[in-house]
Coordinates of C-alpha atoms in Angstrom, one line a residue:
M88 CA -25.9 7.8 -33.0
Q89 CA -27.9 5.2 -31.1
L90 CA -28.1 4.7 -27.3
T91 CA -26.2 1.4 -27.7
D92 CA -23.1 3.3 -28.9
W93 CA -22.5 4.1 -25.2
L94 CA -21.9 1.6 -22.4
P95 CA -25.2 0.8 -20.7
T96 CA -26.0 2.9 -17.6
T97 CA -29.5 1.7 -16.8
K98 CA -31.5 -1.6 -16.6
K99 CA -33.5 -0.4 -19.7
E100 CA -30.2 0.0 -21.7
L101 CA -29.3 -3.6 -20.8
E102 CA -32.7 -4.7 -22.0
I103 CA -32.2 -2.9 -25.3
R104 CA -29.1 -4.9 -25.8
G105 CA -30.8 -8.1 -24.8
W106 CA -28.6 -8.6 -21.8
D107 CA -30.0 -10.2 -18.6
E108 CA -26.7 -9.9 -16.7
V109 CA -23.2 -8.4 -17.1
D110 CA -19.6 -9.5 -16.4
V111 CA -18.5 -6.3 -14.7
V112 CA -20.4 -3.4 -13.1
L113 CA -18.3 -0.2 -12.9
F114 CA -19.2 2.6 -10.5
S115 CA -17.6 6.0 -11.2
G116 CA -17.6 9.3 -9.2
D117 CA -17.6 11.2 -12.5
A118 CA -20.4 11.8 -15.0
Y119 CA -20.2 9.4 -17.9
V120 CA -18.4 11.0 -20.9
D121 CA -17.4 8.4 -23.5
H122 CA -14.0 10.0 -24.1
P123 CA -10.4 8.7 -23.7
S124 CA -9.7 11.5 -21.2
F125 CA -12.3 10.1 -18.7
G126 CA -11.2 7.1 -16.7
G127 CA -14.6 5.5 -16.4
A128 CA -15.0 5.3 -20.1
V129 CA -11.5 4.0 -20.6
V130 CA -11.9 1.2 -18.0
G131 CA -15.3 0.2 -19.5
R132 CA -14.0 0.2 -23.1
I133 CA -10.9 -1.8 -22.2
L134 CA -12.9 -4.5 -20.5
E135 CA -15.4 -4.5 -23.4
S136 CA -12.5 -5.0 -25.8
E137 CA -11.6 -8.1 -23.9
G138 CA -15.0 -9.6 -24.7
L139 CA -16.7 -8.7 -21.4
R140 CA -20.2 -7.3 -20.9
V141 CA -19.7 -4.0 -18.9
A142 CA -22.3 -1.7 -17.3
L143 CA -21.3 1.7 -16.0
V144 CA -23.1 3.4 -13.2
P145 CA -22.0 7.1 -13.0
Q146 CA -22.3 9.0 -9.8
P147 CA -24.7 6.6 -8.0
N148 CA -26.9 8.0 -5.2
W149 CA -25.3 6.8 -1.9
R150 CA -27.8 8.6 0.3
D151 CA -31.2 6.9 -0.5
D152 CA -32.2 3.2 -0.6
L153 CA -29.1 2.4 -2.7
R154 CA -31.1 1.4 -5.7
D155 CA -28.3 2.7 -8.0
F156 CA -26.0 0.0 -6.5
K157 CA -28.6 -2.7 -7.1
K158 CA -30.1 -1.8 -10.5
M159 CA -27.5 -3.7 -12.6
G160 CA -27.8 -6.9 -10.6
V161 CA -24.9 -9.1 -9.5
P162 CA -22.0 -9.2 -12.1
R163 CA -20.6 -12.6 -13.2
M164 CA -17.1 -11.4 -12.4
F165 CA -16.6 -8.4 -10.2
F166 CA -17.5 -4.9 -9.3
A167 CA -15.1 -2.1 -10.3
I168 CA -14.8 1.3 -8.6
S169 CA -13.1 4.6 -9.6
A170 CA -13.6 7.8 -7.6
G171 CA -13.1 9.7 -10.9
A172 CA -10.4 11.8 -12.5
M173 CA -9.6 13.6 -9.2
D174 CA -9.2 12.5 -5.6
S175 CA -12.6 13.1 -4.1
M176 CA -11.2 15.2 -1.2
V177 CA -9.2 17.4 -3.6
N178 CA -12.4 17.7 -5.7
H179 CA -14.5 18.8 -2.7
Y180 CA -12.2 21.0 -0.6
T181 CA -9.8 24.0 -1.1
A182 CA -6.3 24.2 0.5
N183 CA -8.1 25.9 3.5
K184 CA -10.5 23.0 3.8
R185 CA -13.5 25.0 2.6
L186 CA -16.1 23.3 0.4
R187 CA -15.7 24.1 -3.3
S188 CA -18.6 25.6 -5.1
D189 CA -18.3 23.6 -8.3
D190 CA -17.3 20.2 -9.7
A191 CA -16.0 20.2 -13.2
Y192 CA -16.8 16.5 -13.7
S193 CA -20.5 16.7 -12.8
P194 CA -23.5 17.9 -14.8
D195 CA -23.6 21.7 -15.0
G196 CA -20.6 21.8 -12.7
K197 CA -22.8 21.2 -9.6
T198 CA -21.5 19.7 -6.4
G199 CA -23.1 16.9 -4.4
F200 CA -23.0 14.1 -6.9
R201 CA -20.3 12.1 -5.1
P202 CA -19.4 11.5 -1.4
D203 CA -16.2 12.3 0.4
R204 CA -13.8 9.4 0.1
T205 CA -15.8 8.1 -2.9
T206 CA -13.9 4.8 -3.3
I207 CA -14.3 3.7 0.3
T208 CA -18.0 4.8 0.4
Y209 CA -18.9 2.9 -2.8
A210 CA -16.9 -0.2 -1.8
N211 CA -18.4 -0.4 1.7
I212 CA -22.0 -0.2 0.2
L213 CA -21.2 -3.0 -2.3
R214 CA -19.5 -5.1 0.4
Q215 CA -22.6 -4.8 2.6
L216 CA -25.1 -5.6 -0.3
Y217 CA -23.0 -8.3 -2.0
P218 CA -20.5 -9.7 0.5
E219 CA -19.4 -12.5 -1.8
V220 CA -18.7 -10.5 -5.0
P221 CA -15.1 -9.4 -5.6
I222 CA -14.4 -5.7 -5.7
V223 CA -11.6 -4.1 -7.7
I224 CA -10.7 -0.4 -7.1
G225 CA -8.6 2.0 -9.2
G226 CA -8.2 5.5 -10.4
I227 CA -6.1 8.3 -8.9
E228 CA -7.8 8.3 -5.5
A229 CA -7.0 4.6 -4.9
S230 CA -3.7 4.6 -6.7
L231 CA -2.1 7.3 -4.5
R232 CA -3.5 5.8 -1.3
R233 CA -2.2 2.3 -1.9
L234 CA 0.1 2.3 1.1
T235 CA 0.3 4.2 4.4
H236 CA -0.3 7.9 3.5
Y237 CA -0.8 11.2 5.1
D238 CA -4.4 12.5 4.8
Y239 CA -4.5 16.3 5.0
W240 CA -8.2 16.4 5.7
E241 CA -8.0 14.1 8.7
D242 CA -4.5 15.4 9.5
R243 CA -3.2 11.9 10.3
L244 CA -1.6 8.9 8.7
M245 CA -4.1 6.4 7.2
P246 CA -3.4 2.9 6.1
S247 CA -3.7 1.6 2.6
I248 CA -7.1 2.3 1.1
L249 CA -7.4 -1.5 0.7
V250 CA -8.0 -1.7 4.5
D251 CA -10.9 0.7 4.7
S252 CA -12.5 -0.2 1.4
K253 CA -12.2 -4.0 1.9
A254 CA -11.5 -4.4 -1.8
N255 CA -10.0 -7.5 -3.2
L256 CA -7.6 -5.8 -5.6
L257 CA -6.3 -2.3 -6.3
I258 CA -5.0 -1.3 -9.7
Y259 CA -2.6 1.6 -9.5
G260 CA -1.4 4.0 -12.1
M261 CA -2.8 4.0 -15.6
G262 CA -4.6 0.7 -15.6
E263 CA -5.0 -0.5 -19.2
L264 CA -2.4 -3.3 -19.1
P265 CA -3.4 -4.7 -15.6
L266 CA -7.0 -4.5 -16.6
R267 CA -6.5 -6.6 -19.7
E268 CA -4.5 -9.1 -17.7
L269 CA -7.2 -9.2 -15.0
A270 CA -9.9 -9.9 -17.5
R271 CA -8.0 -12.7 -19.2
K272 CA -6.9 -14.4 -15.9
F273 CA -10.3 -14.1 -14.3
K274 CA -12.0 -15.8 -17.3
E275 CA -9.5 -18.7 -16.9
T276 CA -9.6 -19.1 -13.1
H277 CA -12.9 -17.4 -12.0
R278 CA -11.1 -15.7 -9.1
I279 CA -9.1 -12.5 -8.5
P280 CA -5.5 -13.2 -9.3
T281 CA -2.7 -11.7 -7.2
D282 CA 0.2 -12.1 -9.5
I283 CA -0.6 -9.3 -11.9
K284 CA 1.9 -6.4 -12.2
Q285 CA 0.7 -2.9 -11.2
T286 CA -1.8 -4.3 -8.6
A287 CA -1.9 -4.3 -4.8
Y288 CA -3.8 -6.6 -2.4
I289 CA -3.9 -7.7 1.3
A290 CA -2.5 -11.1 2.2
R291 CA -2.0 -13.1 5.4
T292 CA 1.2 -14.4 4.0
T293 CA 3.5 -13.2 1.3
P294 CA 3.4 -15.4 -1.8
H295 CA 6.6 -16.2 -3.6
S296 CA 7.4 -14.4 -6.8
E297 CA 10.2 -13.8 -9.3
W298 CA 10.4 -10.1 -8.3
N299 CA 12.8 -8.6 -5.8
D300 CA 11.1 -7.6 -2.6
I301 CA 11.5 -4.4 -0.5
K302 CA 10.1 -4.5 3.0
L303 CA 8.7 -1.2 4.1
H304 CA 8.3 0.0 7.6
S305 CA 5.0 -1.2 9.0
H306 CA 2.0 1.1 9.3
E307 CA 2.3 0.9 13.1
D308 CA 5.9 1.9 13.0
C309 CA 5.1 4.8 10.7
L310 CA 2.5 6.0 13.3
K311 CA 5.3 6.0 15.9
S312 CA 8.1 7.6 13.8
K313 CA 7.9 10.3 11.1
K314 CA 11.5 9.5 10.2
L315 CA 10.5 5.9 9.3
Y316 CA 7.5 7.1 7.4
A317 CA 9.8 9.5 5.4
E318 CA 12.1 6.5 4.7
N319 CA 9.2 4.6 3.3
F320 CA 8.3 7.4 0.9
R321 CA 11.7 7.5 -0.6
N322 CA 11.5 3.7 -1.4
I323 CA 8.0 4.1 -2.8
E324 CA 8.9 7.0 -5.1
E325 CA 12.1 5.4 -6.3
Q326 CA 10.4 2.1 -7.1
S327 CA 7.4 3.9 -8.8
T328 CA 9.8 5.5 -11.4
R329 CA 12.4 2.8 -12.0
E330 CA 12.3 0.3 -14.9
D331 CA 13.5 -2.6 -12.7
S332 CA 11.1 -1.9 -9.8
A333 CA 10.8 -4.3 -6.8
R334 CA 7.7 -5.6 -5.1
L335 CA 6.8 -3.5 -2.0
I336 CA 5.5 -5.1 1.1
Q337 CA 4.2 -3.3 4.2
N338 CA 2.8 -4.9 7.2
Y339 CA -0.5 -3.7 8.7
R340 CA -1.4 -5.4 11.9
D341 CA -1.3 -9.2 11.2
Q342 CA -1.5 -8.7 7.4
A343 CA 0.6 -7.4 4.6
I344 CA -0.1 -4.9 1.9
I345 CA 1.6 -6.2 -1.2
V346 CA 2.3 -3.9 -4.2
N347 CA 3.5 -5.6 -7.3
P348 CA 5.9 -3.7 -9.6
P349 CA 4.4 -1.7 -12.5
F350 CA 4.1 -2.7 -16.2
A351 CA 6.4 -1.1 -18.8
M352 CA 3.9 0.4 -21.2
K353 CA 4.7 1.0 -24.8
G354 CA 3.5 3.4 -27.4
E355 CA 1.5 0.8 -29.2
D356 CA -0.4 0.0 -26.0
L357 CA -1.3 3.7 -25.7
D358 CA -2.4 3.8 -29.3
A359 CA -4.7 0.8 -28.7
T360 CA -6.5 2.8 -25.9
Y361 CA -7.2 5.7 -28.2
E362 CA -8.5 3.4 -31.0
L363 CA -11.3 2.0 -28.8
P364 CA -14.8 2.9 -30.1
F365 CA -15.4 6.0 -28.0
T366 CA -18.3 8.2 -29.1
R367 CA -16.3 11.2 -27.6
L368 CA -19.6 12.5 -26.3
P369 CA -21.4 12.7 -22.9
H370 CA -24.0 10.1 -22.4
P371 CA -27.4 11.2 -23.8
K372 CA -28.8 11.3 -20.3
Y373 CA -27.0 14.6 -19.9
K374 CA -28.9 16.3 -22.8
G375 CA -29.3 20.0 -22.1
K376 CA -26.5 20.0 -19.5
T377 CA -22.8 20.7 -19.7
I378 CA -20.0 18.9 -18.1
P379 CA -17.2 21.6 -17.7
A380 CA -14.3 19.2 -17.8
Y381 CA -15.5 17.8 -21.1
E382 CA -16.0 21.3 -22.6
M383 CA -12.4 22.0 -21.9
I384 CA -11.0 18.9 -23.6
K385 CA -13.5 17.9 -26.3
H386 CA -11.4 19.4 -29.1
S387 CA -8.0 18.5 -27.7
V388 CA -5.6 15.7 -28.3
N389 CA -3.4 14.0 -25.7
I390 CA -0.2 13.0 -27.6
H391 CA 1.8 11.3 -24.8
R392 CA 1.6 10.0 -21.2
G393 CA 4.0 10.3 -18.3
C394 CA 6.3 13.1 -17.0
M395 CA 10.0 13.1 -16.3
G396 CA 9.7 16.4 -14.3
G397 CA 9.1 14.8 -10.9
C398 CA 7.9 18.1 -9.4
A399 CA 7.6 17.7 -5.6
F400 CA 4.0 18.8 -5.4
C401 CA 2.7 16.8 -8.4
T402 CA 1.5 13.2 -8.7
I403 CA 1.9 12.7 -12.4
S404 CA 5.3 11.0 -12.3
I405 CA 4.3 8.6 -9.5
H406 CA 0.9 7.8 -11.1
Q407 CA 1.6 7.8 -14.8
G408 CA 5.3 7.1 -14.6
R409 CA 8.5 9.0 -15.3
K410 CA 9.0 7.4 -18.8
I411 CA 7.4 9.3 -21.7
I412 CA 5.0 7.0 -23.6
S413 CA 4.3 8.6 -26.9
R414 CA 1.5 7.9 -29.3
S415 CA 2.3 7.3 -33.0
E416 CA 1.6 10.1 -35.5
E417 CA -0.8 7.8 -37.2
S418 CA -2.8 7.3 -34.0
I419 CA -2.9 11.0 -33.3
L420 CA -4.0 11.9 -36.8
K421 CA -6.8 9.2 -36.6
E422 CA -8.1 10.9 -33.5
I423 CA -8.1 14.3 -35.1
E424 CA -10.1 12.7 -37.9
K425 CA -12.7 11.7 -35.3
I426 CA -12.7 15.2 -33.8
K427 CA -13.4 16.6 -37.2
E428 CA -16.8 14.7 -37.2
L429 CA -18.0 16.3 -34.0
P430 CA -21.0 18.5 -34.7
D431 CA -19.6 21.7 -33.1
F432 CA -16.0 21.4 -34.4
K433 CA -15.0 24.6 -36.3
G434 CA -11.4 23.7 -37.2
Y435 CA -9.6 24.7 -34.0
L436 CA -7.8 22.2 -31.8
S437 CA -7.7 23.6 -28.2
D438 CA -4.7 21.5 -27.2
L439 CA -2.1 19.2 -28.8
G440 CA -0.3 18.3 -25.6
G441 CA 0.0 16.1 -22.6
P442 CA 1.0 16.2 -18.9
S443 CA 3.7 18.6 -20.2
A444 CA 3.2 20.0 -23.6
N445 CA 6.7 19.4 -25.0
M446 CA 8.0 16.0 -23.9
Y447 CA 6.7 14.1 -26.9
K448 CA 9.0 11.3 -28.1
M449 CA 11.7 12.4 -25.6
H450 CA 13.8 9.5 -24.2
G451 CA 17.2 8.4 -23.2
K452 CA 19.8 8.2 -26.0
N453 CA 21.1 5.0 -24.5
T454 CA 18.1 3.0 -23.2
E455 CA 20.3 0.6 -21.3
L456 CA 21.5 3.4 -19.1
C457 CA 17.8 4.3 -18.4
K458 CA 17.1 0.8 -17.2
K459 CA 19.8 1.1 -14.6
C460 CA 18.9 4.7 -13.7
H461 CA 17.8 5.5 -10.1
R462 CA 17.0 9.2 -10.7
I463 CA 13.5 10.3 -9.8
T464 CA 13.5 13.1 -12.4
C465 CA 15.4 13.4 -15.7
V466 CA 15.5 17.2 -15.5
H467 CA 16.4 18.2 -11.9
P468 CA 18.7 19.4 -10.5
N469 CA 20.0 19.3 -14.1
I470 CA 18.9 17.8 -17.3
C471 CA 20.4 14.3 -17.7
K472 CA 23.2 14.1 -20.4
N473 CA 21.6 10.9 -21.7
L474 CA 18.3 12.6 -22.4
N475 CA 17.5 13.5 -26.0
T476 CA 15.9 16.9 -25.6
S477 CA 15.3 17.5 -29.4
H478 CA 11.8 18.9 -30.2
K479 CA 12.1 17.7 -33.8
A480 CA 9.4 15.0 -33.5
L481 CA 7.0 17.5 -32.0
L482 CA 7.7 20.1 -34.6
D483 CA 7.1 17.6 -37.3
L484 CA 3.8 16.6 -35.7
Y485 CA 2.6 20.2 -35.4
R486 CA 3.3 20.8 -39.1
K487 CA 1.6 17.6 -40.2
V488 CA -1.5 18.5 -38.1
D489 CA -1.6 22.1 -39.5
R490 CA -1.4 20.8 -43.1
L491 CA -4.7 19.0 -42.6
P492 CA -7.2 20.8 -44.8
Y493 CA -9.9 21.0 -42.1
I494 CA -7.6 22.3 -39.4
K495 CA -7.5 26.1 -39.1
K496 CA -5.3 26.3 -36.0
S497 CA -3.9 23.9 -33.4
F498 CA -3.2 25.5 -30.1
I499 CA -1.1 24.3 -27.2
G500 CA -3.1 24.5 -24.0
S501 CA -0.9 22.3 -21.8
G502 CA 2.0 23.8 -19.8
V503 CA 5.3 24.1 -21.5
R504 CA 8.6 23.0 -19.8
Y505 CA 10.9 25.9 -20.8
D506 CA 13.9 24.2 -19.3
L507 CA 13.7 21.6 -22.0
C508 CA 13.4 24.3 -24.7
L509 CA 16.3 26.3 -23.4
H510 CA 18.6 23.4 -22.6
Q511 CA 22.0 23.7 -24.3
S512 CA 22.8 20.3 -25.7
D513 CA 26.2 19.1 -26.9
D514 CA 24.5 18.7 -30.3
E515 CA 24.2 22.1 -32.0
N516 CA 21.5 20.7 -34.4
T517 CA 19.3 19.9 -31.4
N518 CA 19.8 23.5 -30.1
R519 CA 18.9 24.9 -33.5
I520 CA 15.7 22.7 -33.6
N521 CA 14.7 23.8 -30.1
R522 CA 15.1 27.5 -31.0
E523 CA 12.9 26.8 -34.1
Y524 CA 10.4 25.0 -31.8
M525 CA 10.1 28.0 -29.5
H526 CA 9.5 30.3 -32.5
E527 CA 6.9 28.0 -34.0
L528 CA 5.1 27.5 -30.7
I529 CA 4.9 31.3 -29.9
A530 CA 4.2 32.4 -33.4
N531 CA 1.6 29.8 -34.4
H532 CA 0.2 27.8 -31.5
V533 CA -0.8 30.3 -28.8
S534 CA -4.5 31.1 -28.4
G535 CA -3.9 34.6 -27.0
K536 CA -2.3 33.2 -23.8
L537 CA 0.5 30.7 -23.1
K538 CA 0.5 28.8 -19.8
I539 CA 3.9 28.4 -18.1
A540 CA 4.6 27.3 -14.6
P541 CA 7.7 28.8 -12.9
E542 CA 5.8 28.2 -9.5
H543 CA 8.2 30.5 -7.6
T544 CA 11.1 33.0 -7.9
A545 CA 13.3 31.9 -4.9
D546 CA 16.0 29.3 -5.7
N547 CA 15.7 27.7 -2.3
V548 CA 12.0 27.0 -2.8
L549 CA 12.4 26.0 -6.5
K550 CA 15.0 23.4 -5.3
M551 CA 12.4 22.0 -2.9
M552 CA 9.9 21.9 -5.7
R553 CA 12.3 20.3 -8.2
K554 CA 11.8 23.2 -10.6
P555 CA 14.4 25.1 -12.6
S556 CA 15.8 28.5 -11.7
F557 CA 13.6 31.5 -12.3
E558 CA 16.4 32.8 -14.5
M559 CA 15.2 30.3 -17.1
F560 CA 11.7 31.9 -17.0
R561 CA 13.3 35.3 -17.6
Q562 CA 15.1 33.8 -20.6
F563 CA 11.9 32.3 -22.0
K564 CA 9.9 35.5 -21.4
K565 CA 12.5 37.5 -23.4
I566 CA 12.2 35.1 -26.3
F567 CA 8.4 35.2 -26.0
D568 CA 8.4 39.0 -26.1
E569 CA 10.8 39.1 -29.1
V570 CA 8.7 36.7 -31.1
N571 CA 5.6 38.6 -30.3
E572 CA 7.2 41.8 -31.5
K573 CA 8.5 40.2 -34.7
E574 CA 5.1 38.6 -35.5
H575 CA 3.2 41.7 -34.5
K576 CA 1.2 39.8 -31.9
K577 CA -0.1 40.9 -28.5
Q578 CA -0.1 37.5 -26.8
L579 CA 0.2 37.1 -23.0
L580 CA 2.4 34.8 -21.0
I581 CA 0.4 33.4 -18.0
P582 CA 2.7 32.2 -15.3
Y583 CA 1.5 29.9 -12.5
F584 CA 2.8 30.4 -9.0
M585 CA 2.3 28.7 -5.6
S586 CA 2.4 29.8 -2.0
S587 CA 3.0 27.8 1.2
H588 CA 5.0 25.1 -0.4
P589 CA 7.5 23.4 1.9
G590 CA 10.6 25.5 2.2
C591 CA 8.7 28.7 1.4
T592 CA 8.6 31.6 3.9
A593 CA 6.7 34.9 3.9
E594 CA 9.9 36.7 3.0
N595 CA 10.2 34.4 -0.1
M596 CA 6.7 35.4 -1.1
A597 CA 7.5 39.1 -0.6
A598 CA 10.4 38.8 -2.9
L599 CA 8.2 37.0 -5.4
A600 CA 5.8 39.9 -5.3
A601 CA 8.5 42.4 -6.0
I602 CA 10.1 40.4 -8.8
T603 CA 6.8 39.6 -10.6
K604 CA 5.7 43.3 -10.3
K605 CA 8.9 44.4 -11.9
L606 CA 8.1 42.0 -14.8
N607 CA 4.6 43.7 -15.1
F608 CA 2.6 40.7 -13.9
K609 CA -0.6 40.9 -11.9
L610 CA -0.8 37.3 -10.9
E611 CA -4.0 35.4 -11.8
Q612 CA -3.1 31.8 -11.9
I613 CA -2.1 31.1 -8.3
Q614 CA -2.7 28.4 -5.7
D615 CA -1.9 27.5 -2.2
F616 CA -0.1 24.3 -1.7
T617 CA -2.5 21.5 -0.9
P618 CA -0.9 18.3 0.6
T619 CA -2.2 15.4 -1.5
P620 CA -1.3 11.7 -0.9
M621 CA 2.0 10.4 -2.2
T622 CA 3.9 13.5 -3.2
L623 CA 7.3 14.5 -1.9
A624 CA 6.0 17.9 -0.8
T625 CA 3.2 16.3 1.2
E626 CA 5.7 14.1 3.0
M627 CA 7.8 17.2 3.8
Y628 CA 4.7 18.9 5.1
Y629 CA 3.7 16.1 7.4
T630 CA 7.1 15.0 8.6
G631 CA 9.0 18.3 8.6
L632 CA 11.8 16.4 6.9
D633 CA 13.2 16.0 3.4
P634 CA 13.0 12.2 2.9
Y635 CA 16.2 12.3 0.7
T636 CA 18.4 14.2 3.1
M637 CA 16.5 13.9 6.4
K638 CA 17.1 17.6 7.0
P639 CA 14.4 19.7 8.6
V640 CA 12.1 21.6 6.3
F641 CA 10.0 24.6 7.3
T642 CA 6.4 24.6 6.1
A643 CA 3.6 27.1 6.6
K644 CA 0.7 25.1 8.3
S645 CA -1.6 27.4 10.2
K646 CA -4.4 29.3 8.4
N647 CA -2.7 32.6 9.4
E648 CA 0.7 31.5 8.0
K649 CA -0.9 30.4 4.7
L650 CA -2.9 33.6 4.3
G651 CA 0.2 35.6 5.3
Q652 CA 2.0 34.1 2.3
R653 CA -1.0 34.2 -0.1
K654 CA -1.7 38.0 0.3
F655 CA 1.6 38.8 -1.4
F656 CA 0.0 37.6 -4.6
F657 CA -2.5 40.4 -4.2
W658 CA -0.2 43.4 -3.4
Y659 CA -2.3 45.5 -5.8
Q660 CA -5.5 45.2 -3.7
K661 CA -6.0 48.0 -1.3
E662 CA -7.2 45.8 1.6
Y663 CA -3.8 44.1 1.8
R664 CA -1.7 47.2 1.7
N665 CA -1.3 47.9 5.4
Q666 CA -0.9 44.3 6.3
I667 CA 1.9 43.9 3.7
I668 CA 3.7 47.1 5.0
A669 CA 3.5 45.8 8.6
D670 CA 4.8 42.3 7.6
L671 CA 7.7 43.8 5.7
K672 CA 8.7 46.0 8.6
R673 CA 8.5 43.0 10.9
M674 CA 10.8 41.0 8.6
G675 CA 13.3 43.9 8.4
R676 CA 12.6 44.2 4.6
N677 CA 11.7 47.9 4.4
D678 CA 13.6 47.8 1.0
L679 CA 10.7 45.8 -0.5
I680 CA 7.9 48.2 0.5
N681 CA 8.5 50.6 -2.3
K682 CA 9.4 47.8 -4.8
I683 CA 6.0 46.2 -4.1
L684 CA 3.7 49.1 -3.3
G685 CA 5.4 52.1 -4.8

């Protein structure tokens, strides 16, 4: 491969191409990996496919004389900014607000390559250096901060990121379609348009549009009333997942934040992204270094986008959408053909999955009903009767992939939604296929360990999380064990659990310890709940209310409360033994002492 196979990252690389200026300069908080799982690469390749000259500056130095922000010169159109694949504050800090020791999206996993609040920092530098050049921001950090939001690290409400970044336009969600529209319209008008779907901007007055409008409570009103802020969230979440979404308008001082409704993406749009000329490799500047996030996904294939789960603590539904956008089999097989050519590929696909491993090609039986649907999630508190839960398309895909002569094994590394596998449909053929899917998955697609995310054992907490009953996990574990025995395998089921989620008490965590111990689990994949912008759980954490019922919700907030819940994960460690006994006695749950520690 040649250096020109990547997007240019230096002045020298521009000169090699014979370019003296570019149309767009893109700044990214991540290292540059030219792969469809890395947002910076996708943005650059999308704009390139629209005929633009694009330069990408990965992880610019914001501490020195700012030469990284100047080296590509002034773009003919605009600057573009993405903080990276993660919110920079989540990337930097643990749930206890301690600095993390690594960064999976940086060379050799080292920290210090991006600032806190990356989007704002980069935008303010560019605004200072080039006050007349438009700035477009996007990525998950900007997307989930597009309106008034609670910031856990500041412990306060903050206005739309448009205010502090002074950006001209914000693209939210997965940005291929608005990016293409932006490129085309800018070439025609030589200005940043404000009538593109899936974008947000600040305006002095609200322009007329064909969309319906929903007026949110102002930022100032949200500061005065947590109840009004909670009401806002309900509107934002509902409109982010509906097919007939309205335009959202929120006043901030004497201006308005205007959020246009999202695009309706199709499978062919997603196929087009994966067919862009990615090298699928880190830029040569990282020779001799590893980028951990790339090492995890380089031999994996993302088969769909979106999630209909709507878990309270997760941002996928509100960022990628509730509707499942599935790639065609042809597109997936083409990508596997490219993976085959990678120098270190040995015939093993590490993942054939997506946000959830087993939602591929799932959709409403009657699509007209889906267009009118106001549900946030298709699977909670029960699976929608209109949802086709058949795993046939996924089974067919697995088998076509496994028949490829150069594939030895295709594994499923993404989390599996067992409620979809176990759902009893009115159609017995669907139930038969789903049983067949579970056997195929467990017998042929587990790389020693299968990830599963029950998240908790208490029904009251699971209801808050929008997760299925723990009884379903028991059912799936029974099937997993039976298939293992039949196939003479010693595979492990790795369950993920969470502490300190809104609605969870220390007593709930004690019961979780007793139940999981009885199931012979010593928990490894665990986390404390971290409030991140624009999730239902975060709004409950901040307001103390459920935005859908306005009923009070208890949440562990202090460091001691959180550690008090977390220690039940580690009942088998001696240093926690006396604390656990004392806590159980204080709760009046002496019955659990022997169950946990006996």
